Short mmCIF file of C-alpha atoms in Angstrom, two decimals:
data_model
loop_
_atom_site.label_atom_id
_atom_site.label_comp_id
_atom_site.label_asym_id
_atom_site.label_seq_id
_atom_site.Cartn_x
_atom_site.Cartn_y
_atom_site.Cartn_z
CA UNK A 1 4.86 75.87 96.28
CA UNK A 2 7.17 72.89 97.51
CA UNK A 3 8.47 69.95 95.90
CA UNK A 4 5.47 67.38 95.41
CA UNK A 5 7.80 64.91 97.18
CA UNK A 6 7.74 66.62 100.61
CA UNK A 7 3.76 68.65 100.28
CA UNK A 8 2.03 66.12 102.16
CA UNK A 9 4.78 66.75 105.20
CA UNK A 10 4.97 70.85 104.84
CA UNK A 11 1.01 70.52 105.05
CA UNK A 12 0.53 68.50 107.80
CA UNK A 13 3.19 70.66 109.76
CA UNK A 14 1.49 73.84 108.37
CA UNK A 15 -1.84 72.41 109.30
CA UNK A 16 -0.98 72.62 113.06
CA UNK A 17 -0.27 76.00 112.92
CA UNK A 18 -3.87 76.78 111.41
CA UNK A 19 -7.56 77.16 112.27
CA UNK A 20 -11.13 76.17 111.09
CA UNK A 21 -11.80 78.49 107.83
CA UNK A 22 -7.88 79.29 107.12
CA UNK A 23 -7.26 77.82 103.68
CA UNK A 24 -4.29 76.42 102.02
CA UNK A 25 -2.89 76.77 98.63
CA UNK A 26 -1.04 74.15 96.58
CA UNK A 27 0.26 75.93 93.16
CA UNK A 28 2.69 73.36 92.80
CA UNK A 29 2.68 70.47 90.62
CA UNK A 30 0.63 67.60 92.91
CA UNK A 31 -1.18 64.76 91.60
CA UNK A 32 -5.03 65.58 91.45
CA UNK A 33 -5.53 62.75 93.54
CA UNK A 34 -3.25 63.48 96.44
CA UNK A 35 -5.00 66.84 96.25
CA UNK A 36 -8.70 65.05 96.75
CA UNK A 37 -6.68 62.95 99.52
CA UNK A 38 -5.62 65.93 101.77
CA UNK A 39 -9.01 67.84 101.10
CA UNK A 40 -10.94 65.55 102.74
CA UNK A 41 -8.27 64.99 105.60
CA UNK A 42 -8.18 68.81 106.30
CA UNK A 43 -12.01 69.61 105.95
CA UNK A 44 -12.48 67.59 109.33
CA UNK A 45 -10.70 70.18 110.83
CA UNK A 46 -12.61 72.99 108.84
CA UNK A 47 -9.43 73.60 106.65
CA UNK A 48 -10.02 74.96 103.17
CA UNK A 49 -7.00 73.61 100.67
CA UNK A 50 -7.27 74.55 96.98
CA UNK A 51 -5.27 73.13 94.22
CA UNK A 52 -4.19 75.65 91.61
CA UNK A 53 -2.61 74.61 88.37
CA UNK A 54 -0.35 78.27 87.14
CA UNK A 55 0.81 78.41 83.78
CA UNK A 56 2.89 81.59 82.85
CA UNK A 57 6.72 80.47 83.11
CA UNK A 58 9.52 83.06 83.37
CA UNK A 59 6.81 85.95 82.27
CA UNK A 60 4.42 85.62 84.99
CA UNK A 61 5.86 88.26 87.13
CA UNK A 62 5.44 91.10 84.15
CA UNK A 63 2.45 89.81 82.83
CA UNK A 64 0.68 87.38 84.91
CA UNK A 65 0.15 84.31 85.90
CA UNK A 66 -3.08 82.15 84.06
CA UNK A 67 -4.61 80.10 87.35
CA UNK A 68 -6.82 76.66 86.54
CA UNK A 69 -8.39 76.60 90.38
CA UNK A 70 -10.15 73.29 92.27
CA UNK A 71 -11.29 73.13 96.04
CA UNK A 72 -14.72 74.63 97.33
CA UNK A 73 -16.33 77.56 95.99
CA UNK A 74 -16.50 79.03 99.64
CA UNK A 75 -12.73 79.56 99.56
CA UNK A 76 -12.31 80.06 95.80
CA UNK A 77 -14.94 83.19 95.76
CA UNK A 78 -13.24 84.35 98.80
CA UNK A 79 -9.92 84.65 97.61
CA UNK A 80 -11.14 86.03 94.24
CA UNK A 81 -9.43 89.53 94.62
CA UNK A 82 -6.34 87.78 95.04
CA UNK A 83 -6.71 85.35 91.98
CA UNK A 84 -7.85 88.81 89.91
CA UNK A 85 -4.67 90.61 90.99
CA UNK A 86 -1.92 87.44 90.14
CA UNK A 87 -3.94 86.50 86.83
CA UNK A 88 -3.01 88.72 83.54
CA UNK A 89 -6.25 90.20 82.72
CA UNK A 90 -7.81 91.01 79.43
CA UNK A 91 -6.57 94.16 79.11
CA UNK A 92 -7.74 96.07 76.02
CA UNK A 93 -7.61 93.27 73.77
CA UNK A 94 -10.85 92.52 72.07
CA UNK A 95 -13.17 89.90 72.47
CA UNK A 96 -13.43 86.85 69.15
CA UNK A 97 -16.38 88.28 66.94
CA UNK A 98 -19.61 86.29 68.63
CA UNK A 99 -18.20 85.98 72.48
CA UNK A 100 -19.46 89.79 73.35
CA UNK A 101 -21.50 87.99 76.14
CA UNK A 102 -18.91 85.58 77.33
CA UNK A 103 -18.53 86.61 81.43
CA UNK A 104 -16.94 84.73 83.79
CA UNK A 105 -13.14 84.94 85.24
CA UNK A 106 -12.06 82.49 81.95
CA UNK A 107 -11.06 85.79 79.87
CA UNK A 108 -9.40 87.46 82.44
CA UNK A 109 -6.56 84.42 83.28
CA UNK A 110 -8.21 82.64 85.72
CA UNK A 111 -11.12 79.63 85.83
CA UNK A 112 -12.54 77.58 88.95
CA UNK A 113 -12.48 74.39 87.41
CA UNK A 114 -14.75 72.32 89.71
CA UNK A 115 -13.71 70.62 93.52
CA UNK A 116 -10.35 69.54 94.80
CA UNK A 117 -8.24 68.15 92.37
CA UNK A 118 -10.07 69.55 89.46
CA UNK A 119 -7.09 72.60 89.07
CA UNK A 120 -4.22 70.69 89.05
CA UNK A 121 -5.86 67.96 87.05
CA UNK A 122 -6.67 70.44 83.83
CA UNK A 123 -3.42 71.80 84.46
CA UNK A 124 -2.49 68.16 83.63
CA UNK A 125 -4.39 67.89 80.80
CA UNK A 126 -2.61 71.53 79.42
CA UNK A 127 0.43 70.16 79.91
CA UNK A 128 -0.10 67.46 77.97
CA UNK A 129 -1.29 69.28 74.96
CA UNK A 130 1.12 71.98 75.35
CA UNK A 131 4.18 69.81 75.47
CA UNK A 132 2.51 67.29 73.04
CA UNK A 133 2.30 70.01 70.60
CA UNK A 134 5.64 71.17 71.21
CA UNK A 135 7.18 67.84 70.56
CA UNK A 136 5.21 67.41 67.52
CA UNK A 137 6.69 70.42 65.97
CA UNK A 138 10.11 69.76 67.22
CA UNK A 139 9.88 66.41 65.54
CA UNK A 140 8.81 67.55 62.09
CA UNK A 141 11.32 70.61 61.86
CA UNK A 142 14.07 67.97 62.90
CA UNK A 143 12.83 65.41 60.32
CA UNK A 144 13.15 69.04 57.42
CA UNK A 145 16.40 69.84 58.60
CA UNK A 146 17.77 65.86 58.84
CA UNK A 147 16.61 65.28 55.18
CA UNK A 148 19.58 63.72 53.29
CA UNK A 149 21.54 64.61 55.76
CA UNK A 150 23.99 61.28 55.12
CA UNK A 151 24.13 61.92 51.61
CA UNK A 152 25.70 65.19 52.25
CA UNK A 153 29.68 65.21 52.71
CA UNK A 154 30.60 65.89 56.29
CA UNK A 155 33.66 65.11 58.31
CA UNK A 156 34.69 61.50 58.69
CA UNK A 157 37.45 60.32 61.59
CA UNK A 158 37.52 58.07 64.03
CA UNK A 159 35.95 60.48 66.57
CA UNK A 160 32.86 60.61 64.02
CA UNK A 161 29.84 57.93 64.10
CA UNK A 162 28.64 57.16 60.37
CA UNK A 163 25.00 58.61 59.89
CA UNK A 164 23.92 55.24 58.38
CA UNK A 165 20.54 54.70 56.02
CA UNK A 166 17.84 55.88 58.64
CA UNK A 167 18.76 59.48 57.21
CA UNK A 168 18.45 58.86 53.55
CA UNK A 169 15.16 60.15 52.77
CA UNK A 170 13.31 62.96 50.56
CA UNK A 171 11.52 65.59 51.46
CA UNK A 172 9.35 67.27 48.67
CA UNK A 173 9.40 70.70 49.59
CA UNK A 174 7.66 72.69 47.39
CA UNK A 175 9.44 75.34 45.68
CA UNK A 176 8.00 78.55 47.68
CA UNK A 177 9.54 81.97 47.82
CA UNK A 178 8.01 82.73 50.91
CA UNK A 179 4.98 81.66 53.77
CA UNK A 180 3.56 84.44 55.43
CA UNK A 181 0.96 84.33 58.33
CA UNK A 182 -2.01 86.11 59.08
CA UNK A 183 -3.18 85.64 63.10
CA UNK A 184 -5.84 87.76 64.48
CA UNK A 185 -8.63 87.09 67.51
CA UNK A 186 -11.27 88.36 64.88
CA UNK A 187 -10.04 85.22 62.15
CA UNK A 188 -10.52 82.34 65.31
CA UNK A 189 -13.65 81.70 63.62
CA UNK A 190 -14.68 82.37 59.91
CA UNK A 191 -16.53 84.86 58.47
CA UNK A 192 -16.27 86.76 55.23
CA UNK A 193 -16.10 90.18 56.82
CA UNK A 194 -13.12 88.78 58.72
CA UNK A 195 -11.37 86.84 56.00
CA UNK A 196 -11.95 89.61 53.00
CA UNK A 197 -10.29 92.17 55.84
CA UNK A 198 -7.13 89.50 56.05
CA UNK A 199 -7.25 89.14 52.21
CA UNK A 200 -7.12 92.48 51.63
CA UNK A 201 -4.84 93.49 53.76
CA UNK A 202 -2.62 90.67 52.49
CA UNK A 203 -2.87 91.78 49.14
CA UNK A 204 -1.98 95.63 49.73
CA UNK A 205 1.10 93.88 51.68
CA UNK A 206 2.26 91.92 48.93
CA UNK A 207 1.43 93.35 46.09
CA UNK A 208 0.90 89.96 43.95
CA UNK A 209 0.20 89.33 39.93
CA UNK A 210 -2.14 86.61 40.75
CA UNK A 211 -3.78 85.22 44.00
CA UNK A 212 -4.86 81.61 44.16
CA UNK A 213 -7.79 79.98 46.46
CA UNK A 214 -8.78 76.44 46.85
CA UNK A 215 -12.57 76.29 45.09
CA UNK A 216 -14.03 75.42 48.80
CA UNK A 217 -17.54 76.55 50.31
CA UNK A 218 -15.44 78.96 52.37
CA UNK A 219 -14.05 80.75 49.21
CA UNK A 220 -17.35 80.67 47.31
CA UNK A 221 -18.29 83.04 50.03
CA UNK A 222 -15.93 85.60 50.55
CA UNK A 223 -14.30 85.28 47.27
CA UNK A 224 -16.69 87.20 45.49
CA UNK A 225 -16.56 90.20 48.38
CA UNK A 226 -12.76 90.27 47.83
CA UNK A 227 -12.96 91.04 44.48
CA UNK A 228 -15.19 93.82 44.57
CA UNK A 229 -13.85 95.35 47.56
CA UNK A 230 -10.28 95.34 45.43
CA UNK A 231 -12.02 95.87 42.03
CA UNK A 232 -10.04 93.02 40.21
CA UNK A 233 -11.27 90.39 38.40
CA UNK A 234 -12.17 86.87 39.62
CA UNK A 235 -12.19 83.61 37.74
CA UNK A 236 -13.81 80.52 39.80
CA UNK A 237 -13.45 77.25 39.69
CA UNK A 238 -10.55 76.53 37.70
CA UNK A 239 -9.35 73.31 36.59
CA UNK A 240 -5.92 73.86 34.67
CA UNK A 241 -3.71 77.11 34.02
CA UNK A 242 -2.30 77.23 30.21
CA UNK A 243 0.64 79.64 28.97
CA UNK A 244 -0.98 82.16 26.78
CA UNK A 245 0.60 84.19 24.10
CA UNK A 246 -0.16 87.76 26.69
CA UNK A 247 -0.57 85.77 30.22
CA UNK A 248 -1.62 82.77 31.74
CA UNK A 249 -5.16 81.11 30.89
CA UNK A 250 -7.62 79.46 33.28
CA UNK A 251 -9.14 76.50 32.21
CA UNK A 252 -13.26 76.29 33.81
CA UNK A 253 -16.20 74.06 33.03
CA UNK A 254 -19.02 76.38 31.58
CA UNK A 255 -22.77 75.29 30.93
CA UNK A 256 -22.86 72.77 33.58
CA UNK A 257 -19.76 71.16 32.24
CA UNK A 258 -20.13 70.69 28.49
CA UNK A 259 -17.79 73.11 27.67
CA UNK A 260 -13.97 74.35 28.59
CA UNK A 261 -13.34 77.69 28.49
CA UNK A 262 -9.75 78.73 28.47
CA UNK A 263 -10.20 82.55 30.05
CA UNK A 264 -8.17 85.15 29.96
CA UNK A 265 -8.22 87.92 33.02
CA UNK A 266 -8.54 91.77 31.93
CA UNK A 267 -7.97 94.64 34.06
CA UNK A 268 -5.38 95.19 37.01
CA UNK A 269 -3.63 93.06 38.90
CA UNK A 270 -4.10 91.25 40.87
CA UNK A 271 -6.45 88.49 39.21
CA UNK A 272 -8.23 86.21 41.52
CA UNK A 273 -8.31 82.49 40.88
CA UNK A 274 -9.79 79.77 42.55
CA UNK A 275 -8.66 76.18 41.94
CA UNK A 276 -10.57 72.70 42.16
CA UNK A 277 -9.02 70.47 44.69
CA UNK A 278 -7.25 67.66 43.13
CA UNK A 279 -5.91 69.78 39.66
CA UNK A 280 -2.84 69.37 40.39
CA UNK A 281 -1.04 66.89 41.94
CA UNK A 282 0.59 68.24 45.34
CA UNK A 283 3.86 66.00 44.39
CA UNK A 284 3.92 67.24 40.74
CA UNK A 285 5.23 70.94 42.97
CA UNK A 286 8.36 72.04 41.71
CA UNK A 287 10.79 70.82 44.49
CA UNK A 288 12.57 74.02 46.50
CA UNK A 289 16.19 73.25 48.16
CA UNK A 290 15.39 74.15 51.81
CA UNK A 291 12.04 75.21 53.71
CA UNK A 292 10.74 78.41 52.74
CA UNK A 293 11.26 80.89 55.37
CA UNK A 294 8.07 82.31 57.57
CA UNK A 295 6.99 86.21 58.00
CA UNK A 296 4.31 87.48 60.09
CA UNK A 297 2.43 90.09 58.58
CA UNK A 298 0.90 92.67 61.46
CA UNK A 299 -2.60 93.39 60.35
CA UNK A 300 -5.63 94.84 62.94
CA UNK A 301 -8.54 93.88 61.83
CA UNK A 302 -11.31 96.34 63.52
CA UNK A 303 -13.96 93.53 65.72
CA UNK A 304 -16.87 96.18 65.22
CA UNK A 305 -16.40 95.69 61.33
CA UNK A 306 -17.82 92.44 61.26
CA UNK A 307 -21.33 91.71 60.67
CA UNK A 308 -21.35 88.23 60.44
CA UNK A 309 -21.56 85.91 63.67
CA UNK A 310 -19.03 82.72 63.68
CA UNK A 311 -20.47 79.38 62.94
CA UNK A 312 -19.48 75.96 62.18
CA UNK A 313 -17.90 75.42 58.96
CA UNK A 314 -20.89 73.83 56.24
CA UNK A 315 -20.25 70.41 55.78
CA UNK A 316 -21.75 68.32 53.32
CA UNK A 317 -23.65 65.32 54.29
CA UNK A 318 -21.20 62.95 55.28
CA UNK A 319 -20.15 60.35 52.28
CA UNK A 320 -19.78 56.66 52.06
CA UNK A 321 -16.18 57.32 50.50
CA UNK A 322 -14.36 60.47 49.30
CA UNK A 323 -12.48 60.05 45.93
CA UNK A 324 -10.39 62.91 46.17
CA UNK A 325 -8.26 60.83 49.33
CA UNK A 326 -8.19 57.74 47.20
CA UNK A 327 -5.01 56.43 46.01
CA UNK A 328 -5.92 54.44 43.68
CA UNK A 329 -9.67 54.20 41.83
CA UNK A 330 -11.51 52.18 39.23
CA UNK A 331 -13.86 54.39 36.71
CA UNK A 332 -16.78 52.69 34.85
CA UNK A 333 -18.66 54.10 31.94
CA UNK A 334 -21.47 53.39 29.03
CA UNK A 335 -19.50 50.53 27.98
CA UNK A 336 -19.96 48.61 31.08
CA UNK A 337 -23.29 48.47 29.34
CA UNK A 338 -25.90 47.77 32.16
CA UNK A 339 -25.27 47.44 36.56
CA UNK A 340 -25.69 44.10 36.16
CA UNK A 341 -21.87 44.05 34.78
CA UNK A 342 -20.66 46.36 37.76
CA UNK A 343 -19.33 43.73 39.47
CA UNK A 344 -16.62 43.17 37.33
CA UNK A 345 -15.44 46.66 37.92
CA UNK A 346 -15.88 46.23 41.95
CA UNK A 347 -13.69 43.05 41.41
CA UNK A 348 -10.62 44.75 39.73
CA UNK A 349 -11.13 47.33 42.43
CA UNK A 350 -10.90 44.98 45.07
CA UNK A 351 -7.73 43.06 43.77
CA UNK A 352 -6.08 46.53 43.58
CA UNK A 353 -7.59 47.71 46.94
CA UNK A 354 -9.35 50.73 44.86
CA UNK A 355 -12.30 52.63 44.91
CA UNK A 356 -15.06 52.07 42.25
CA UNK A 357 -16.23 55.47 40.77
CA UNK A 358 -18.19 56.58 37.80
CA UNK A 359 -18.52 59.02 34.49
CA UNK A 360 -21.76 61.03 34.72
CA UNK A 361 -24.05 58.94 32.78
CA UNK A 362 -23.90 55.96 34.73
CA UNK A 363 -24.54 58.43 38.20
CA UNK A 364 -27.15 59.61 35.93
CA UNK A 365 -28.97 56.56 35.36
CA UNK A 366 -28.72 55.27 38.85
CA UNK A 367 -26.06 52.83 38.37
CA UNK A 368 -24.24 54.19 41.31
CA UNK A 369 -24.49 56.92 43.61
CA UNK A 370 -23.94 60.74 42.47
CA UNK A 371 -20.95 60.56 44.66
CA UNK A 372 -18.72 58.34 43.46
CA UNK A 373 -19.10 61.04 40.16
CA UNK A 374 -15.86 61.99 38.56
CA UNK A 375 -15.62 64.89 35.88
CA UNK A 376 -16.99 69.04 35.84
CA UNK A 377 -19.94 68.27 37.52
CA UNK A 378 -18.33 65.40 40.18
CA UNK A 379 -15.30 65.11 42.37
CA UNK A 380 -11.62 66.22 40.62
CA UNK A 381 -9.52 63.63 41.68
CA UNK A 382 -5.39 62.90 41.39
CA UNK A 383 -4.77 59.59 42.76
CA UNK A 384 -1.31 57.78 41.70
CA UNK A 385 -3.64 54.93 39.50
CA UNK A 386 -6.60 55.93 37.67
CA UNK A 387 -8.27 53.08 35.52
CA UNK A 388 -10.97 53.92 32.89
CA UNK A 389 -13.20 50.93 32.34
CA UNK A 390 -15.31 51.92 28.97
CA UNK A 391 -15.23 55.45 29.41
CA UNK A 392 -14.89 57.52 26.04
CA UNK A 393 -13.47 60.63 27.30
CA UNK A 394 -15.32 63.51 27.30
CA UNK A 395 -13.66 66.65 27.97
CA UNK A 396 -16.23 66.77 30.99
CA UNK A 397 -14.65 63.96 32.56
CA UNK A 398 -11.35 64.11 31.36
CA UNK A 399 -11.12 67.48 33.58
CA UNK A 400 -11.77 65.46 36.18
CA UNK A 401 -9.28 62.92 36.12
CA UNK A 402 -6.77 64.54 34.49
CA UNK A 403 -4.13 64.65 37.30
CA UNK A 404 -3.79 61.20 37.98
CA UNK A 405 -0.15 60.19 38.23
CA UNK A 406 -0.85 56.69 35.66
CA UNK A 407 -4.02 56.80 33.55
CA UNK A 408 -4.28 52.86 32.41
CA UNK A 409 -7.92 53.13 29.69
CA UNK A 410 -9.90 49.89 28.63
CA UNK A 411 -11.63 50.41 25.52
CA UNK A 412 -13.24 48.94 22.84
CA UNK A 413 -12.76 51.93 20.29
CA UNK A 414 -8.91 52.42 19.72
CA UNK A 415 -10.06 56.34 18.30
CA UNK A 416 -11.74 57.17 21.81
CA UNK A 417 -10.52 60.29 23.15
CA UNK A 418 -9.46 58.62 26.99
CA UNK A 419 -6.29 57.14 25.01
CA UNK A 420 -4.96 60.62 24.45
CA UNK A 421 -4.32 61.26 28.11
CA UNK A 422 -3.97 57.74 29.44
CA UNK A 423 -0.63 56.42 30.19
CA UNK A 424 -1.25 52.78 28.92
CA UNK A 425 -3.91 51.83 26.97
CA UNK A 426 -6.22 48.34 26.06
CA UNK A 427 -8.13 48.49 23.18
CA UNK A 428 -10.06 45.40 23.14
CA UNK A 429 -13.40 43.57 24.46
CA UNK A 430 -13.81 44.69 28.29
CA UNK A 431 -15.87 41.94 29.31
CA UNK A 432 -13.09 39.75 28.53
CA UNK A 433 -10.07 41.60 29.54
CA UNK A 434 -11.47 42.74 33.57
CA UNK A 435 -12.22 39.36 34.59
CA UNK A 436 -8.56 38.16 33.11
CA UNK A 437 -7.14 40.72 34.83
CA UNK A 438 -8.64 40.35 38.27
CA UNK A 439 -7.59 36.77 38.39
CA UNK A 440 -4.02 37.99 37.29
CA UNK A 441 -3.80 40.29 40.55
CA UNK A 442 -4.98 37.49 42.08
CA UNK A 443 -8.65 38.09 43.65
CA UNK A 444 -11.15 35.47 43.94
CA UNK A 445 -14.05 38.18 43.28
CA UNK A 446 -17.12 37.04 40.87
CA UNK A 447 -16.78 37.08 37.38
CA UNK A 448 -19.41 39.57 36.13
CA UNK A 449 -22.78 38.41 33.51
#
């Protein structure tokens, strides 16, 4: 290993010294191309030269150095022994749950990555994610730590440059006692065996009054397992949580989302809750004064337990639009009276760069796609506008809705329920009042029939 500024003279000297089927080997830090370069130039003279890419830093002499290998397979299986002895080895670590079968060098620290130039190019590529990562994280920790930072009192002399306003700047942090991290090969891909294992272990850990999951297709399956295999109770798909005269109350769509049920846990603790994305707003946190601080919690979690194989996460069919990212959205119901009239909403939407979404009934009737449903039965959204075009309110959709940081309704019937959680109200003739408004924001959209 020599600087890449002098290889291509200590090869050629070395070269002389050297005979058909001798090999050389670059572990330096050459560009893949120079490597390709002084393949070709030595193989005329039967010279073997492999480019290996080491990663292991100031631990490689205790515990190994990982080797990404390029040249000829000739050489490269002939020097095997010697890339098995430098390389760490798997040791008696366990394989990820589904890669029983795996084989190959890959697990043990060392890969032959393809002909000359190929090691020292994925080396390259390692680098860059490696030190791209590294940056990435030294960048955000700097921008936590900087927050404010000229608004706090510090020394002031000549010697001492002001800050100035690049510095002034917020950072929500949300007010959290403490993170604490689970890592294990057997969680690297999901299953419930693995994750109720984590859970568990988790909860005998911590000991908590309540624990909280995001109402996901991931949680739907394991949740369940979790709470038998800790004999606590389990309340699902929660929209709201209420102060109760003996505890907190979860608030949960029943029969399909006619009804709210306010439910109150019995039994031990802990009680486990999971939450529909968007019921709360993530700025609405209470704000914390510094960055919580981060434990590692040591758990094994025994490979041979799982009976599930790793797959990819579900996803649902992909979506024109997802309403839970949207910032701002425009909401139509029975009073837009017929399709024919959704324009108008599409043109407010448009002048206020929104997205157009819907109360059940008019996903019902066909009006618009199921997906762009808001309420029990749709997407729970919490943008920063939410506008209700002719939408009475139903507790159905109101649940949906609900955390929107402004609520503006448009109504014809001043006693309909949407007032009592909207921000700013209209009472008045719809047809009338969108088509005003559009041109007021300024869009040159069609007025609606």
């Amino acid at each position: 290993m020599v600087p890449a500024a002098i290889t291509d003279k200590v090869v050629d000297e070395l070269a002389t010294h050297l005979q058909s089927g001798d090999t050389i080997i670059d572990g330096g830090n050459s560009y893949f191309r120079d490597d390709r370069r002084r393949s070709a130039h030595l193989k005329k003279s039967g010279i073997h030269y492999l480019d290996v890419g080491t990663s292991g830093g100031v631990w490689g002499l205790e515990r190994g150095y990982c080797m990404m290998i390029g040249g000829d397979k000739e050489a490269v299986d002939r020097l095997d022994p010697i890339f098995k002895a430098l390389a760490p080895g798997r040791g008696n670590l366990e394989r990820t749950p589904g890669r029983d079968k795996l084989g190959g060098t890959a697990e043990e620290g060392y890969l032959h990555c393809g002909t000359s130039g190929a090691g020292h190019f994925v080396k390259m590529v390692h680098n860059g994610i490696e030190y791209g990562l590294m940056a990435a994280f030294g960048e955000g920790f700097d921008i936590l730590a900087s927050a404010n930072v000229s608004l706090k009192k510090g020394q002031v002399d000549a010697e001492t440059a002001p800050i100035g306003d690049d510095y002034v700047y917020d950072i929500n942090l949300a007010d959290v006692a403490e993170v604490i991290t689970i890592t294990a090969s057997a969680l690297a891909g999901y299953t419930a065996d693995g994750w109720v294992a984590a859970h568990r272990a988790l909860v005998d850990a911590v000991k908590p009054s309540f624990v909280l999951l995001t109402h996901t297709y991931q949680t739907r399956d394991f949740a369940p397992a979790l709470a038998s295999a800790l004999d606590r109770a389990l309340i699902t798909d929660c929209t709201a949580i209420k102060a109760g005269a003996s505890g907190p109350l979860f608030t949960r769509p029943m029969f399909q989302g006619k009804l709210a049920a306010d439910v109150r846990p019995l039994g031990d603790a802990p009680c486990l809750v999971t939450m529909q994305i968007g019921a709360y707003r993530a700025d609405a946190a209470r704000r914390g004064a510094s960055p919580a601080p981060l434990r590692a919690l040591d758990v094994a979690i025994d490979a041979a337990t799982i009976r599930q194989v790793p797959e990819a996460p579900f996803r649902e069919a992909r979506q024109a639009v997802d309403l839970s990212q949207a910032e701002r959205i425009v909401a139509v119901g029975r009073g837009i009276k017929g399709p024919e009239h959704l324009p108008l909403a599409q043109a407010l939407a448009d002048a206020l760069g929104a997205q157009v979404a819907a109360s059940r009934p008019i996903c019902d009737a066909g009006w618009l796609p199921m997906e762009r449903q808001i309420g029990s039965s749709g997407q729970t959204v919490a943008p920063k506008l939410y506008v209700a075009v002719g939408i009475s309110g139903a507790i159905q959709h109101v649940v949906g809705m609900k955390g929107a940081r402004t609520i503006v309704a448009i109504n014809k019937d001043a006693e309909a329920p949407i007032f009592e959680v909207a921000d700013y109200g209209y009472v008045g003739d719809l047809f009338e009042f969108l088509p005003a408004l559009t041109a007021e924001l300024g869009s040159d959209a069609v007025k609606g029939g």
